[in-house]
Short mmCIF file of C-alpha atoms in Angstrom, two decimals:
data_model
loop_
_atom_site.label_atom_id
_atom_site.label_comp_id
_atom_site.label_asym_id
_atom_site.label_seq_id
_atom_site.Cartn_x
_atom_site.Cartn_y
_atom_site.Cartn_z
CA MET A 274 0.00 0.00 0.00
CA THR A 275 1.34 3.42 -0.96
CA VAL A 276 1.43 6.36 1.43
CA GLU A 277 -1.28 8.11 -0.62
CA GLU A 278 -3.59 5.08 -0.41
CA PHE A 279 -2.97 4.79 3.32
CA LEU A 280 -3.85 8.44 3.92
CA GLN A 281 -6.97 8.23 1.70
CA LYS A 282 -8.28 5.21 3.64
CA TYR A 283 -7.56 6.89 6.98
CA ALA A 284 -9.42 10.02 5.82
CA ALA A 285 -12.33 7.78 4.79
CA GLY A 286 -12.58 6.44 8.36
CA ALA A 287 -10.39 3.32 8.26
CA ARG A 288 -8.25 2.87 11.37
CA ASN A 289 -6.91 -0.68 11.26
CA PHE A 290 -3.60 -0.83 9.41
CA ALA A 291 -1.93 -3.55 11.44
CA SER A 292 1.37 -4.88 10.02
CA ILE A 293 1.41 -2.29 7.19
CA ASN A 294 4.79 -1.48 5.63
CA LEU A 295 5.42 2.25 5.66
CA SER A 296 9.21 2.25 5.97
CA GLU A 297 10.83 5.52 4.87
CA ALA A 298 7.38 7.09 4.42
CA ASN A 299 6.99 10.83 4.88
CA LEU A 300 4.12 11.37 7.30
CA SER A 301 5.34 14.54 8.99
CA GLY A 302 2.62 16.71 10.50
CA ILE A 303 -0.13 14.21 9.59
CA ASN A 304 -3.08 13.59 11.93
CA LEU A 305 -3.23 9.85 12.65
CA SER A 306 -4.87 9.89 16.08
CA GLY A 307 -6.39 6.57 17.12
CA VAL A 308 -4.81 4.68 14.22
CA ASN A 309 -3.92 0.98 14.60
CA LEU A 310 -0.37 0.45 13.36
CA SER A 311 0.43 -2.53 15.56
CA GLY A 312 3.25 -4.61 14.08
CA ALA A 313 3.72 -2.03 11.30
CA ASN A 314 7.09 -1.33 9.73
CA LEU A 315 7.81 2.39 10.10
CA SER A 316 11.59 2.22 10.16
CA VAL A 317 13.27 5.43 8.95
CA ALA A 318 9.80 6.96 8.47
CA ASN A 319 9.34 10.68 9.00
CA LEU A 320 6.60 11.29 11.59
CA SER A 321 7.90 14.60 12.90
CA GLY A 322 5.07 16.67 14.36
CA ALA A 323 2.51 13.96 13.56
CA ASN A 324 -0.52 13.46 15.79
CA LEU A 325 -0.47 9.84 16.97
CA SER A 326 -2.35 10.37 20.22
CA GLY A 327 -4.12 7.20 21.33
CA ALA A 328 -2.56 5.27 18.45
CA ASN A 329 -1.79 1.55 18.69
CA LEU A 330 1.86 1.05 17.75
CA SER A 331 2.44 -2.07 19.83
CA GLY A 332 5.18 -4.23 18.35
CA ALA A 333 5.78 -1.69 15.54
CA LYS A 334 9.23 -1.20 14.05
CA LEU A 335 10.31 2.43 14.28
CA ASN A 336 14.09 2.12 14.05
CA VAL A 337 15.74 5.46 13.14
CA ALA A 338 12.26 6.95 12.69
CA LYS A 339 11.80 10.70 13.02
CA LEU A 340 9.23 11.49 15.70
CA SER A 341 10.49 14.84 16.93
CA GLY A 342 7.64 16.96 18.28
CA ALA A 343 5.16 14.15 17.60
CA ASN A 344 2.07 13.76 19.78
CA LEU A 345 2.08 10.21 21.16
CA SER A 346 0.14 10.93 24.34
CA GLY A 347 -1.79 7.86 25.46
CA ALA A 348 -0.36 5.83 22.59
CA ASN A 349 0.35 2.11 22.95
CA LEU A 350 3.99 1.41 22.08
CA SER A 351 4.37 -1.77 24.13
CA GLY A 352 7.07 -3.96 22.61
CA ALA A 353 7.76 -1.39 19.89
CA ILE A 354 11.27 -1.10 18.48
CA LEU A 355 12.46 2.52 18.48
CA ASN A 356 16.23 2.07 18.40
CA VAL A 357 18.06 5.30 17.44
CA ALA A 358 14.66 6.97 16.86
CA ASN A 359 14.40 10.75 17.11
CA LEU A 360 11.80 11.61 19.77
CA VAL A 361 13.15 15.04 20.69
CA ARG A 362 10.40 17.08 22.41
CA ALA A 363 7.86 14.34 21.65
CA ASP A 364 4.70 14.19 23.77
CA LEU A 365 4.57 10.70 25.34
CA ARG A 366 2.45 11.50 28.37
CA ALA A 367 0.70 8.41 29.76
CA ALA A 368 2.01 6.37 26.81
CA GLU A 369 2.43 2.60 27.13
CA LEU A 370 6.06 1.65 26.39
CA MET A 371 6.25 -1.55 28.41
CA GLY A 372 9.08 -3.73 27.09
CA ALA A 373 9.81 -1.29 24.25
CA SER A 374 13.32 -1.05 22.80
CA LEU A 375 14.71 2.49 22.74
CA ILE A 376 18.44 1.78 22.46
CA ARG A 377 20.31 5.05 21.81
CA ALA A 378 17.01 6.79 21.12
CA GLU A 379 16.96 10.60 21.27
CA LEU A 380 14.40 11.76 23.84
CA MET A 381 15.81 15.13 24.82
CA ARG A 382 13.16 17.30 26.49
CA ALA A 383 10.48 14.71 25.67
CA ASP A 384 7.46 14.60 27.98
CA LEU A 385 7.02 11.09 29.43
CA GLY A 386 5.03 12.12 32.48
CA GLY A 387 3.07 9.15 33.80
CA ALA A 388 4.31 6.91 30.97
CA ASN A 389 4.77 3.17 31.52
CA LEU A 390 8.34 2.18 30.59
CA SER A 391 8.57 -0.88 32.80
CA GLY A 392 11.05 -3.37 31.39
CA ALA A 393 11.95 -1.03 28.51
CA ASN A 394 15.47 -1.04 27.04
CA LEU A 395 16.85 2.51 27.07
CA THR A 396 20.55 1.62 26.91
CA GLY A 397 22.54 4.67 25.86
CA ALA A 398 19.35 6.70 25.29
CA ASP A 399 19.51 10.49 25.54
CA LEU A 400 16.85 11.71 27.99
CA GLY A 401 18.53 15.01 28.79
CA GLU A 402 16.03 17.39 30.47
CA ALA A 403 13.19 14.98 29.71
CA THR A 404 10.09 14.99 31.92
CA LEU A 405 9.46 11.61 33.57
CA ARG A 406 7.38 12.71 36.53
CA THR A 407 5.58 9.69 38.10
CA ALA A 408 6.74 7.53 35.17
CA ASN A 409 7.00 3.77 35.68
CA LEU A 410 10.55 2.64 34.87
CA ARG A 411 10.55 -0.43 37.04
CA GLY A 412 13.06 -2.97 35.78
CA ALA A 413 14.01 -0.74 32.83
CA ASN A 414 17.54 -0.82 31.38
CA LEU A 415 18.96 2.71 31.47
CA SER A 416 22.64 1.77 31.51
CA GLU A 417 24.86 4.49 30.00
CA ALA A 418 21.76 6.64 29.46
CA ASN A 419 21.92 10.43 29.62
CA LEU A 420 19.44 11.80 32.16
CA ARG A 421 21.14 15.11 32.86
CA GLY A 422 18.63 17.58 34.24
CA ALA A 423 15.77 15.10 33.78
CA LEU A 424 12.66 15.48 35.92
CA LEU A 425 11.98 12.14 37.64
CA THR A 426 9.96 13.34 40.62
CA ALA A 427 8.08 10.44 42.25
CA ALA A 428 9.09 8.15 39.37
CA SER A 429 9.34 4.39 39.98
CA LEU A 430 12.81 3.05 39.15
CA GLN A 431 12.67 0.02 41.37
CA GLU A 432 15.24 -2.61 40.30
CA ALA A 433 16.08 -0.58 37.18
CA ASN A 434 19.60 -0.74 35.72
CA LEU A 435 21.27 2.68 35.61
CA HIS A 436 24.87 1.47 35.59
CA GLY A 437 27.08 4.27 34.29
CA ALA A 438 24.15 6.61 33.62
CA GLU A 439 24.47 10.40 33.75
CA LEU A 440 22.05 11.88 36.28
CA ASN A 441 23.75 15.09 37.29
CA ARG A 442 21.26 17.87 38.08
CA ALA A 443 18.38 15.38 37.71
CA ASP A 444 15.39 15.75 40.02
CA LEU A 445 14.61 12.41 41.69
CA GLY A 446 12.73 13.81 44.66
CA ALA A 447 10.56 11.13 46.31
CA ALA A 448 11.50 8.64 43.57
CA ASP A 449 11.35 4.90 44.22
CA LEU A 450 14.87 3.51 43.65
CA ARG A 451 14.66 0.41 45.81
CA GLY A 452 17.17 -2.22 44.73
CA THR A 453 18.21 -0.09 41.74
CA GLU A 454 21.57 -0.65 40.03
CA LEU A 455 23.40 2.70 40.21
CA ARG A 456 27.07 1.72 40.02
CA GLN A 457 29.37 4.49 38.75
CA VAL A 458 26.38 6.78 38.16
CA ASN A 459 27.05 10.51 37.99
CA LEU A 460 24.49 12.13 40.31
CA GLY A 461 26.40 15.35 40.93
CA LEU A 462 24.10 18.16 42.17
CA ALA A 463 21.01 15.95 41.71
CA ASN A 464 17.97 16.14 43.99
CA LEU A 465 17.14 12.88 45.79
CA SER A 466 15.32 14.42 48.72
CA GLY A 467 12.92 11.90 50.21
CA ALA A 468 13.88 9.24 47.65
CA ASP A 469 13.80 5.56 48.60
CA LEU A 470 17.21 4.06 47.80
CA SER A 471 17.03 1.18 50.25
CA GLY A 472 19.12 -1.76 49.10
CA SER A 473 20.30 0.08 45.98
CA ASN A 474 23.80 -0.38 44.54
CA LEU A 475 25.63 2.97 44.46
CA ARG A 476 29.21 1.68 44.48
CA TRP A 477 31.66 4.29 43.13
CA ALA A 478 28.77 6.61 42.24
CA ASP A 479 29.32 10.38 42.15
CA LEU A 480 26.91 11.88 44.68
CA SER A 481 28.92 15.01 45.42
CA GLY A 482 26.68 17.93 46.37
CA VAL A 483 23.55 15.78 46.03
CA ASN A 484 20.44 16.56 48.08
CA LEU A 485 19.67 13.33 49.96
CA SER A 486 17.84 14.89 52.89
CA TRP A 487 15.23 12.55 54.36
CA ALA A 488 16.25 9.87 51.83
CA ASN A 489 16.09 6.19 52.72
CA LEU A 490 19.51 4.60 52.12
CA SER A 491 19.14 1.70 54.52
CA GLU A 492 21.14 -1.35 53.44
CA ALA A 493 22.41 0.66 50.43
CA LYS A 494 25.82 -0.19 48.95
CA LEU A 495 27.85 3.03 48.82
CA SER A 496 31.38 1.64 48.87
CA GLY A 497 33.78 4.02 47.11
CA ALA A 498 31.00 6.55 46.45
CA SER A 499 31.73 10.28 46.50
CA LEU A 500 29.34 12.04 48.89
CA SER A 501 31.49 15.11 49.38
CA GLY A 502 29.30 18.06 50.32
CA ALA A 503 26.12 15.98 50.00
CA ASP A 504 23.08 16.85 52.11
CA LEU A 505 22.21 13.73 54.13
CA SER A 506 20.36 15.51 56.91
CA HIS A 507 17.65 13.31 58.46
CA ALA A 508 18.64 10.50 56.06
CA ASN A 509 18.24 6.84 56.94
CA LEU A 510 21.61 5.08 56.49
CA LEU A 511 20.93 2.10 58.74
CA ASN A 512 23.35 -0.73 57.94
CA ALA A 513 24.56 1.03 54.80
CA SER A 514 27.97 0.10 53.38
CA LEU A 515 30.18 3.20 53.14
CA VAL A 516 33.57 1.47 52.83
CA HIS A 517 36.11 3.89 51.28
CA ALA A 518 33.31 6.42 50.72
CA ASP A 519 34.13 10.15 50.69
CA LEU A 520 31.82 12.00 53.12
CA SER A 521 34.03 15.05 53.57
CA SER A 522 31.96 18.17 54.38
CA ALA A 523 28.73 16.16 54.03
CA ASN A 524 25.69 17.28 56.03
CA LEU A 525 24.68 14.41 58.33
CA ILE A 526 22.70 16.48 60.83
CA LYS A 527 20.17 14.18 62.54
CA ALA A 528 21.01 11.31 60.18
CA ASP A 529 20.52 7.77 61.48
CA TRP A 530 23.34 5.48 60.41
CA ALA A 531 23.48 2.90 63.15
CA GLY A 532 25.15 -0.26 61.88
CA ALA A 533 26.77 1.53 58.94
CA ASP A 534 30.18 0.33 57.75
CA LEU A 535 32.58 3.30 57.55
CA THR A 536 35.74 1.25 57.13
CA CYS A 537 38.44 3.47 55.56
CA ALA A 538 35.84 6.18 54.80
CA THR A 539 36.70 9.89 54.89
CA ILE A 540 34.44 12.18 56.93
CA THR A 541 36.65 15.18 57.66
CA GLY A 542 34.54 18.32 57.96
CA ALA A 543 31.22 16.44 58.12
CA LYS A 544 28.31 18.08 59.95
CA LEU A 545 27.28 15.61 62.65
CA TYR A 546 24.97 17.46 65.04
CA ALA A 547 22.52 14.96 66.60
CA ALA A 548 23.75 12.20 64.28
CA SER A 549 23.93 8.78 65.85
CA ARG A 550 27.48 7.65 66.64
CA PHE A 551 26.54 4.19 67.85
CA GLY A 552 27.25 0.79 66.39
CA LEU A 553 29.42 2.04 63.53
CA LYS A 554 32.30 0.15 61.93
CA THR A 555 35.17 2.63 61.77
CA GLU A 556 38.37 0.68 61.15
CA GLY A 557 40.75 2.91 59.20
CA LEU A 558 38.37 5.89 59.36
CA ILE A 559 39.92 9.16 58.15
CA CYS A 560 38.70 12.18 60.12
CA GLU A 561 40.63 15.26 61.19
CA TRP A 562 37.67 17.29 62.46
CA VAL A 563 33.87 17.41 62.47
CA ASP A 564 31.28 20.17 62.82
CA LEU A 565 28.94 19.61 65.79
CA SER A 566 27.05 22.92 65.56
CA PRO A 567 23.22 22.66 65.36
CA ASP A 568 23.10 24.72 62.16
CA GLY A 569 26.25 23.31 60.57
CA ASP A 570 27.86 26.77 60.66
CA ARG A 571 31.21 25.52 62.05
CA SER A 572 30.66 27.34 65.34
CA GLN A 573 31.41 24.09 67.21
CA ILE A 574 34.39 22.38 65.62
CA TYR A 575 35.69 19.18 67.22
CA ARG A 576 39.24 18.26 66.21
CA PHE A 577 40.80 14.84 66.63
CA SER A 578 44.33 13.81 67.37
CA LYS A 579 45.55 10.45 66.12
CA GLY A 580 43.33 7.63 67.37
CA GLU A 581 40.63 9.88 68.88
CA ALA A 582 38.28 9.65 65.89
CA LYS A 583 37.93 5.89 66.29
CA LYS A 584 37.00 6.31 69.95
CA PHE A 585 34.53 9.08 69.08
CA PHE A 586 32.66 6.88 66.61
CA LEU A 587 32.76 3.62 68.56
CA GLN A 588 30.29 4.57 71.23
CA THR A 589 27.44 2.49 72.51
CA LEU A 590 24.03 3.97 73.21
CA PRO A 591 23.84 5.15 76.85
CA THR A 592 21.24 3.20 78.82
CA VAL A 593 19.51 3.18 82.19
CA ARG A 594 18.55 -0.32 83.32
CA ILE A 595 16.12 -0.88 86.15
CA ILE A 596 15.99 -4.54 87.18
CA VAL A 597 12.90 -5.41 89.21
CA ASP A 598 12.97 -8.53 91.38
CA ALA A 599 9.56 -9.72 90.14
CA PRO A 600 7.89 -10.66 86.85
CA LEU A 601 5.68 -8.02 85.26
CA ASP A 602 1.96 -8.78 85.34
CA GLN A 603 -0.77 -7.28 83.16
CA ASP A 604 -2.05 -4.78 85.75
CA ALA A 605 1.46 -3.55 86.52
CA ASN A 606 2.24 -3.29 82.81
CA LEU A 607 -0.74 -1.01 82.29
CA ALA A 608 0.21 1.11 85.30
CA LEU A 609 3.82 1.31 84.09
CA ALA A 610 2.81 2.45 80.60
CA PHE A 611 0.52 5.14 82.04
CA THR A 612 3.15 6.40 84.49
CA TYR A 613 5.97 6.65 81.95
CA HIS A 614 3.66 8.32 79.45
CA GLN A 615 2.80 11.03 81.99
CA LEU A 616 6.46 11.49 82.94
CA ALA A 617 7.51 11.68 79.26
CA VAL A 618 5.06 14.52 78.69
CA ALA A 619 6.86 16.49 81.38
CA TYR A 620 10.37 15.28 80.45
CA PRO A 621 10.66 14.42 76.71
CA VAL A 622 14.12 12.86 77.20
CA ILE A 623 12.30 9.62 78.07
CA SER A 624 9.81 9.94 75.22
CA ARG A 625 10.98 6.55 73.95
CA PRO A 626 9.31 3.84 76.05
CA PRO A 627 11.69 1.39 77.71
CA SER A 628 12.33 -2.02 76.24
CA ILE A 629 10.99 -4.65 78.63
CA GLU A 630 12.34 -8.14 79.21
CA VAL A 631 10.36 -10.40 81.51
CA SER A 632 11.58 -13.71 82.92
CA ASP A 633 9.98 -16.00 85.48
CA ARG A 634 11.65 -14.08 88.30
CA ARG A 635 12.65 -10.63 87.07
CA THR A 636 11.74 -7.71 84.84
CA THR A 637 14.36 -5.51 83.15
CA LEU A 638 13.41 -2.05 81.94
CA THR A 639 15.99 -0.48 79.58
CA PHE A 640 15.86 3.20 78.67
CA LYS A 641 18.01 4.27 75.72
CA ILE A 642 19.06 7.90 75.65
CA ASP A 643 21.09 10.05 73.30
CA ASN A 644 23.92 11.34 75.50
CA ASP A 645 25.85 10.59 78.68
CA GLU A 646 25.06 13.73 80.63
CA LEU A 647 21.36 12.78 80.91
CA LEU A 648 21.98 9.31 82.37
CA PHE A 649 21.61 10.33 86.00
CA ALA A 650 18.59 12.59 85.42
CA THR A 651 16.85 9.86 83.43
CA ALA A 652 17.51 7.30 86.19
CA TYR A 653 16.16 9.76 88.79
CA LEU A 654 12.87 10.01 86.92
CA ALA A 655 12.64 6.40 85.70
CA ILE A 656 12.78 4.94 89.23
CA PHE A 657 9.91 7.16 90.40
CA PRO A 658 7.10 4.53 90.17
CA PHE A 659 8.94 2.17 92.54
CA GLN A 660 9.02 2.14 96.31
CA ASP A 661 12.81 2.23 96.07
CA ALA A 662 12.60 5.69 94.51
CA ALA A 663 13.52 7.72 97.60
CA SER A 664 16.67 5.72 98.39
CA ALA A 665 17.82 5.49 94.78
CA GLN A 666 17.23 9.18 94.15
CA LYS A 667 19.18 10.05 97.29
CA ASN A 668 22.11 8.03 95.93
CA LEU A 669 21.93 9.96 92.68
CA LEU A 670 21.86 13.31 94.45
CA THR A 671 25.04 12.48 96.38
CA LEU A 672 26.83 13.54 93.19
CA SER A 673 26.29 17.14 94.22
CA GLN A 674 28.38 16.44 97.33
CA VAL A 675 31.48 15.72 95.25
CA LYS A 676 33.51 18.93 95.45
CA ALA A 677 34.71 20.16 92.11
CA ASP A 678 37.83 21.87 93.49
CA GLU A 679 39.51 18.74 94.84
CA GLU A 680 42.82 17.83 93.22
CA SER A 681 41.71 14.28 92.46
CA ILE A 682 39.04 15.53 90.08
CA GLY A 683 40.24 16.29 86.59
CA ILE A 684 38.91 18.99 84.26
CA GLN A 685 36.85 16.50 82.24
CA GLU A 686 35.24 14.95 85.33
CA GLN A 687 34.51 18.42 86.71
CA TYR A 688 32.87 19.41 83.43
CA TRP A 689 30.55 16.39 83.46
CA LEU A 690 29.72 16.80 87.16
CA GLU A 691 28.48 20.31 86.42
CA LYS A 692 26.43 19.12 83.44
CA ILE A 693 24.91 16.28 85.49
CA ALA A 694 24.08 18.61 88.38
CA ILE A 695 22.20 20.96 86.03
CA ALA A 696 20.23 18.07 84.49
CA LEU A 697 19.41 16.64 87.94
CA GLU A 698 18.27 20.02 89.23
CA GLN A 699 15.92 20.33 86.27
CA VAL A 700 14.42 16.87 86.66
CA VAL A 701 13.93 17.26 90.43
CA LYS A 702 11.80 20.35 89.78
CA ILE A 703 9.83 18.56 87.06
CA LEU A 704 9.08 15.60 89.30
CA GLU A 705 7.95 17.83 92.15
CA LYS A 706 5.31 19.30 89.85
CA VAL A 707 3.89 16.04 88.51
CA LYS A 708 4.38 13.38 91.19
CA THR A 709 1.24 14.32 93.14
CA GLU A 710 -1.06 13.71 90.18
CA GLU A 711 -3.78 11.24 91.11
CA GLY A 712 -3.08 8.71 88.38
CA LEU A 713 0.61 8.52 89.20
CA THR A 714 0.17 7.95 92.91
CA LYS A 715 -2.47 5.30 92.27
CA ALA A 716 -0.22 3.38 89.86
CA ARG A 717 2.52 3.10 92.51
CA LYS A 718 0.23 1.02 94.76
CA GLU A 719 0.58 -2.04 92.52
CA LYS A 720 2.49 -4.81 94.33
CA PHE A 721 5.00 -5.01 91.46
CA PHE A 722 6.32 -1.53 92.32
CA GLN A 723 6.99 -2.49 95.95
CA THR A 724 9.64 -5.11 95.15
CA PRO A 725 13.45 -4.66 95.37
CA THR A 726 15.24 -3.05 92.43
CA GLN A 727 18.69 -2.58 91.02
CA ILE A 728 19.76 0.36 88.80
CA ILE A 729 22.68 0.15 86.37
CA LEU A 730 23.87 2.95 84.10
CA THR A 731 25.89 2.22 80.96
CA ASN A 732 27.66 5.11 79.25
CA SER A 733 28.66 5.63 75.63
CA SER A 734 32.01 3.91 76.23
CA ASP A 735 30.17 0.79 77.41
CA GLN A 736 31.28 1.41 81.02
CA ALA A 737 28.71 0.37 83.63
CA LEU A 738 27.98 1.93 87.01
CA ASN A 739 25.71 0.35 89.60
CA ILE A 740 23.77 3.25 91.14
CA TYR A 741 21.51 1.36 93.51
CA ASP A 742 20.99 -2.14 94.96
CA HIS A 743 18.27 -2.87 97.50
CA PRO A 744 19.63 -5.17 100.28
CA SER A 745 16.92 -7.73 99.54
CA PHE A 746 17.47 -7.73 95.77
CA GLY A 747 17.90 -11.30 94.52
CA LYS A 748 17.04 -12.84 97.89
CA ARG A 749 14.02 -15.11 98.18
CA LEU A 750 12.42 -17.08 101.00
CA SER A 751 13.25 -20.76 100.69
CA GLY A 752 10.80 -22.45 98.30
CA SER A 753 8.89 -19.21 97.72
CA VAL A 754 8.42 -17.50 94.40
CA ALA A 755 6.11 -14.83 95.78
CA LEU A 756 6.85 -11.14 95.39
CA ILE A 757 8.92 -9.74 98.25
CA ALA A 758 7.40 -6.63 99.76
CA TYR A 759 9.15 -4.71 102.46
CA PRO A 760 8.25 -1.94 104.91
CA GLN A 761 8.19 1.66 103.76
CA GLU A 762 10.80 2.70 106.34
CA THR A 763 13.31 0.23 104.89
CA ALA A 764 13.00 1.77 101.45
CA ILE A 765 13.71 5.35 102.44
CA LYS A 766 17.02 4.63 104.14
CA PRO A 767 19.91 5.52 101.85
CA GLN A 768 21.88 2.44 100.89
CA LYS A 769 25.64 2.35 100.84
CA ASN A 770 26.41 0.92 97.43
CA PRO A 771 29.87 -0.68 97.42
CA ARG A 772 30.06 -0.40 93.62
CA MET A 773 29.30 3.30 93.59
CA THR A 774 32.64 4.32 95.04
CA ARG A 775 34.21 7.70 94.43
CA PRO A 776 36.96 6.25 92.18
CA GLY A 777 34.34 4.19 90.33
CA LEU A 778 32.19 7.25 89.76
CA LEU A 779 35.11 9.37 88.50
CA ASN A 780 36.25 6.57 86.21
CA PHE A 781 32.71 6.35 84.84
CA LEU A 782 32.65 10.10 84.17
CA SER A 783 36.10 10.12 82.56
CA SER A 784 34.85 7.79 79.82
CA PHE A 785 31.95 10.09 78.83
CA HIS A 786 31.86 11.52 75.32
#
């Protein structure tokens, strides 16, 4: 069929031209909306500026075809072959391109918003400044593709292959990149804010200056990646691999990277205010100084001498453990939850509920906190529901009796004693205001809260300090498994704790960070 015959039949109302051969045909600017060209041969055809909206081109051959400025919105191009085709500025909004072949196709500034490109082959394709907002590229092959300045906001690229692709200045905000192959990708100055990159492979990728704030990079592979100057504030880097990665001057303010592997990584000049420093692998870490200022303005620089950086990043999370000499029952559990909720409202430091381990004989409450200086204040408040509170709190307040001007107290210990005293003073005032509330006093009447306790603090250097032991803790009547209650007057007597010695306390403080 000649081109003239084809156009005459289309004008007469015919729409089904499946498997037609129109190779090298000149159809530029022609209106062919709704036409069925499935399986057609349109290789090297000129369709520039043509209207093919809603057309069926599934399985069609369009190799080296000219489709620049063409309207293909809503068209079906599933399984079509468009290798080396010219689709510059083409309108492909909501088009179906599932499994299509677009090897080395030219798609500069094309509009593919909402298009379905799942499983498509875009190897070496040029998508510079193309619009791919909310497009489905799941499982697509974009290796060596050019996506410079492309708009991929909220696009799905899950398990796509972007090995060696160019993505500098691309906007991938809130994009789904889970399990995506991004080895050696150039993402310089790109926007990945809020993107999900969990489990993705970013080995040796260039992420310098990239916006990754609030991004999910958990379990991501970032070995050898360049993240110099990147914004990783509030990012999730849990268990990420950052071996040999360059994080110099990166913004990690309030980032969570517990379990991350920083072996031989470089983080000199990184902004680390409120970033977790727990559970990191730091063998061979390179770090001369970090910025601990809240705004990342270098107003609080912390410099390291040789070996200090490793110690700084090998902390454990400070904890307060209250061990109760009785198993937790349902009524006590409810009372405990209510009490700690009320206390957390007044003192947000304990906003995280304690982890609870219950055995046949004991209950262990573990409070995790963010820094060492709040250990004593947290313990003071956490013991409140128990009858041991008065004695344990008195032990904690004996810290104020340690004189800061004695020669045996070093500058570091003196500094922490002052910090602890301020925190304790604050929490004492808070407790005075809330402890008379009806619900709190009622909760303390549960039998569980009248049993002996033990309090152990663990600081960020994994050093433990036993703050309080009731004399009856761990002692049971022969053959009895009942809860041990004891008179009120026994509880309020301050206990001499042999483990809480002055040298032990100072040693505990000297290992604070």
